[in-house]
Short mmCIF file of C-alpha atoms in Angstrom, two decimals:
data_model
loop_
_atom_site.label_atom_id
_atom_site.label_comp_id
_atom_site.label_asym_id
_atom_site.label_seq_id
_atom_site.Cartn_x
_atom_site.Cartn_y
_atom_site.Cartn_z
CA ASP W 145 91.16 148.88 152.74
CA ALA W 146 93.82 147.86 150.20
CA LYS W 147 96.31 150.66 149.21
CA THR W 148 96.18 149.98 145.60
CA THR W 149 93.75 150.47 142.70
CA GLN W 150 93.61 147.98 139.78
CA PRO W 151 91.27 147.75 136.87
CA PRO W 152 88.81 144.81 137.65
CA SER W 153 89.42 142.88 134.33
CA MET W 154 91.50 142.76 131.32
CA ASP W 155 91.88 140.76 128.12
CA CYS W 156 95.03 139.71 126.30
CA ALA W 157 95.66 137.66 123.17
CA GLU W 158 97.67 134.47 123.69
CA GLY W 159 101.28 135.15 122.64
CA ARG W 160 101.08 138.79 123.47
CA ALA W 161 102.33 140.89 126.19
CA ALA W 162 99.95 141.39 129.12
CA ASN W 163 100.49 144.75 130.90
CA LEU W 164 98.64 144.95 134.26
CA PRO W 165 98.58 148.45 135.82
CA CYS W 166 98.52 149.26 139.44
CA ASN W 167 98.16 152.52 141.20
CA HIS W 168 99.59 153.06 144.72
CA SER W 169 99.85 156.85 145.11
CA THR W 170 100.13 156.77 148.92
CA ILE W 171 103.09 154.31 148.97
CA SER W 172 105.54 155.00 151.78
CA GLY W 173 109.18 155.09 151.34
CA ASN W 174 109.83 151.75 152.96
CA GLU W 175 107.01 149.90 151.28
CA TYR W 176 107.46 147.37 148.60
CA VAL W 177 105.21 146.50 145.60
CA TYR W 178 104.24 142.90 145.55
CA TRP W 179 102.38 140.94 142.83
CA TYR W 180 100.59 137.69 143.27
CA ARG W 181 98.18 135.78 141.14
CA GLN W 182 95.51 133.27 141.92
CA ILE W 183 94.50 130.78 139.38
CA HIS W 184 90.88 129.51 139.84
CA SER W 185 90.44 128.20 143.26
CA GLN W 186 94.17 127.67 144.32
CA GLY W 187 96.05 129.53 146.77
CA PRO W 188 97.64 132.87 145.72
CA GLN W 189 101.18 132.46 143.96
CA TYR W 190 103.90 135.00 144.62
CA ILE W 191 105.20 136.46 141.35
CA ILE W 192 107.53 139.43 141.86
CA HIS W 193 108.24 142.35 143.98
CA GLY W 194 110.22 145.51 144.02
CA LEU W 195 111.12 148.83 145.87
CA LYS W 196 111.90 151.39 143.35
CA ASN W 197 114.05 149.60 140.65
CA ASN W 198 112.56 147.49 137.75
CA GLU W 199 112.78 143.75 138.41
CA THR W 200 112.55 140.70 136.10
CA ASN W 201 112.38 137.04 137.01
CA GLU W 202 111.44 133.92 135.15
CA MET W 203 107.76 134.79 135.48
CA ALA W 204 107.29 138.47 134.88
CA SER W 205 108.91 142.05 134.87
CA LEU W 206 107.86 144.77 137.23
CA ILE W 207 108.13 148.33 136.18
CA ILE W 208 107.73 150.89 138.89
CA THR W 209 107.53 154.65 137.94
CA GLU W 210 110.15 157.05 139.19
CA ASP W 211 107.56 158.62 141.64
CA ARG W 212 106.68 155.05 142.83
CA LYS W 213 103.03 155.94 142.65
CA SER W 214 102.19 153.20 140.09
CA SER W 215 103.63 150.11 138.64
CA THR W 216 103.05 147.67 135.76
CA LEU W 217 103.39 143.92 135.92
CA ILE W 218 104.42 142.57 132.49
CA LEU W 219 103.75 138.93 131.34
CA PRO W 220 105.95 139.00 128.13
CA HIS W 221 104.21 136.12 126.20
CA ALA W 222 100.89 135.42 127.85
CA THR W 223 99.61 131.87 127.64
CA LEU W 224 96.09 130.39 128.51
CA ARG W 225 97.49 129.27 131.70
CA ASP W 226 98.20 132.79 132.77
CA THR W 227 94.33 133.38 133.02
CA ALA W 228 93.99 134.41 136.68
CA VAL W 229 93.33 137.07 139.08
CA TYR W 230 96.27 139.29 139.69
CA TYR W 231 96.86 141.10 142.90
CA CYS W 232 98.99 144.27 143.43
CA ILE W 233 99.98 144.83 147.13
CA VAL W 234 102.12 147.33 148.79
CA GLY W 235 103.66 146.90 152.25
CA ALA W 236 106.78 147.05 154.11
CA VAL W 237 109.06 144.11 154.41
CA ASN W 238 108.12 143.47 157.98
CA ASN W 239 104.44 143.95 157.45
CA ASN W 240 102.51 141.04 158.78
CA ASP W 241 99.08 142.23 157.36
CA MET W 242 99.25 142.22 153.65
CA ARG W 243 95.97 143.48 152.43
CA PHE W 244 94.71 141.94 149.30
CA GLY W 245 92.19 143.90 147.18
CA ALA W 246 89.88 142.63 144.48
CA GLY W 247 92.81 142.32 141.94
CA THR W 248 92.48 142.32 138.20
CA ARG W 249 90.90 139.32 136.35
CA LEU W 250 93.20 138.50 133.35
CA THR W 251 91.62 136.54 130.65
CA VAL W 252 94.11 135.24 127.99
CA LYS W 253 92.24 134.46 124.87
CA PRO W 254 93.38 132.11 121.85
CA ASP M 8 106.51 124.74 145.58
CA ALA M 9 106.75 125.48 149.16
CA GLY M 10 105.97 122.62 151.46
CA ILE M 11 102.71 123.64 152.94
CA THR M 12 99.85 121.13 153.61
CA GLN M 13 96.37 122.10 154.69
CA SER M 14 94.03 119.63 156.05
CA PRO M 15 91.29 118.81 155.55
CA ARG M 16 90.71 120.05 152.04
CA HIS M 17 87.03 120.15 152.39
CA LYS M 18 84.67 120.03 155.49
CA VAL M 19 81.06 120.30 156.12
CA THR M 20 79.98 120.86 159.55
CA GLU M 21 77.01 122.13 161.49
CA THR M 22 76.39 125.51 163.24
CA GLY M 23 77.70 125.34 166.75
CA THR M 24 80.25 122.61 166.40
CA PRO M 25 83.92 123.17 166.87
CA VAL M 26 86.22 122.99 163.99
CA THR M 27 90.08 122.82 163.79
CA LEU M 28 91.90 123.38 160.53
CA ARG M 29 95.54 122.42 160.35
CA CYS M 30 98.41 123.98 158.46
CA HIS M 31 101.76 121.95 158.23
CA GLN M 32 104.94 123.43 156.66
CA THR M 33 108.26 121.69 155.98
CA GLU M 34 110.13 124.91 155.33
CA ASN M 35 111.10 125.93 158.88
CA HIS M 36 109.79 129.39 158.21
CA ARG M 37 109.17 131.64 161.22
CA TYR M 38 105.85 133.23 160.11
CA MET M 39 102.63 131.53 159.52
CA TYR M 40 99.19 133.02 158.46
CA TRP M 41 95.61 132.21 158.31
CA TYR M 42 93.52 133.98 155.73
CA ARG M 43 89.85 133.67 154.63
CA GLN M 44 88.57 134.24 151.10
CA ASP M 45 84.98 135.31 150.46
CA PRO M 46 83.40 136.79 147.29
CA GLY M 47 83.33 140.53 147.33
CA HIS M 48 85.94 140.71 150.15
CA GLY M 49 89.13 139.18 148.78
CA LEU M 50 91.61 137.61 151.17
CA ARG M 51 91.47 138.85 154.68
CA LEU M 52 93.89 138.03 157.52
CA ILE M 53 92.40 136.20 160.47
CA HIS M 54 95.54 135.53 162.65
CA TYR M 55 99.26 135.19 162.22
CA SER M 56 102.24 133.55 164.27
CA TYR M 57 105.64 135.03 164.45
CA GLY M 58 107.08 132.05 166.34
CA VAL M 59 106.23 129.07 168.59
CA LYS M 60 103.57 130.01 171.01
CA ASP M 61 103.69 133.69 169.57
CA THR M 62 100.53 134.81 167.66
CA ASP M 63 98.64 137.95 166.97
CA LYS M 64 95.31 138.97 165.57
CA GLY M 65 94.54 139.95 162.09
CA GLU M 66 91.70 142.03 160.37
CA VAL M 67 88.91 139.44 161.02
CA SER M 68 89.85 137.52 164.18
CA ASP M 69 86.56 137.34 166.00
CA GLY M 70 85.21 133.83 166.46
CA TYR M 71 88.62 132.30 165.71
CA SER M 72 91.42 131.10 167.84
CA VAL M 73 94.94 129.70 166.78
CA SER M 74 97.70 127.71 168.42
CA ARG M 75 101.24 127.14 167.38
CA SER M 76 103.03 124.60 169.60
CA LYS M 77 105.51 123.57 166.97
CA THR M 78 107.43 125.55 164.34
CA GLU M 79 105.80 123.41 161.63
CA ASP M 80 102.04 123.45 162.63
CA PHE M 81 99.54 126.30 162.92
CA LEU M 82 96.15 125.39 163.93
CA LEU M 83 92.90 127.46 163.35
CA THR M 84 89.96 126.80 165.68
CA LEU M 85 86.45 127.83 165.26
CA GLU M 86 85.06 127.18 168.76
CA SER M 87 81.41 127.35 167.83
CA ALA M 88 81.09 127.45 163.93
CA THR M 89 78.53 129.85 162.39
CA SER M 90 77.21 130.06 158.95
CA SER M 91 79.13 133.34 158.37
CA GLN M 92 82.37 131.34 158.78
CA THR M 93 81.54 129.36 155.64
CA SER M 94 84.60 130.26 153.53
CA VAL M 95 87.83 129.05 151.90
CA TYR M 96 90.62 129.21 154.40
CA PHE M 97 94.27 129.60 153.21
CA CYS M 98 97.32 129.16 155.29
CA ALA M 99 100.51 131.13 154.26
CA ILE M 100 104.04 131.04 155.48
CA SER M 101 106.96 133.66 155.04
CA GLU M 102 110.64 133.71 156.07
CA GLU M 103 111.69 136.28 158.77
CA ASP M 104 111.98 139.66 157.27
CA ARG M 105 110.18 138.51 154.13
CA GLY M 106 106.82 139.47 155.29
CA GLY M 107 105.49 140.35 151.95
CA LYS M 108 106.72 137.29 150.17
CA LEU M 109 104.14 134.78 151.17
CA PHE M 110 103.72 131.20 150.00
CA PHE M 111 100.19 129.91 150.25
CA GLY M 112 98.68 126.35 150.91
CA SER M 113 95.93 124.91 148.63
CA GLY M 114 93.07 126.01 150.85
CA THR M 115 90.33 124.34 152.91
CA GLN M 116 86.80 124.79 151.80
CA LEU M 117 84.60 124.97 154.89
CA SER M 118 80.94 124.92 154.81
CA VAL M 119 78.82 125.58 157.86
CA LEU M 120 75.18 124.51 157.65
#
């Protein structure tokens, strides 16, 4: 029973920004938002995480709303290699049972 | 990439036989996890370890046991494999106090016939 809601699938044109939404209306004050992706049959790959401030790294940006009930992962210039299932997860930093839901299947098209 | 090696990568076995999957890390991380991934269920936690000889159950632990005699190795054992345990098994590691930031291995595809 994942605590997040994501659209099952999205498409994005190559070179454009991919904006993946996630709703987490029951998030607690000590819970972070984590994003992972899984390319084909590989192991999931950590992308980024945040608590309440927006975050950016070499892979993506994470925008968290002020009320923390939703967030958006942004891939600024999507490539074909970004085609994957993207998982949004919430959990405390000492949570040892991170629940992965179904995620969003992002397809980047030429 | 984090130094995580899972072995074997693929295994086919028969119902009722014991199976052991190995996860080896070179990062000296305290926490190690075993997940299984099945269509329609996503990733589910089987067991995890928070130190040598310290383990705990996850969401779907029935039919599985684990052992961690060294920091670098975390073993998952199916004492008597069943067809319902056909799955892809992923090992993950995390640093202490970084429970949500997991690094995953490449997975083991297990088929129980």
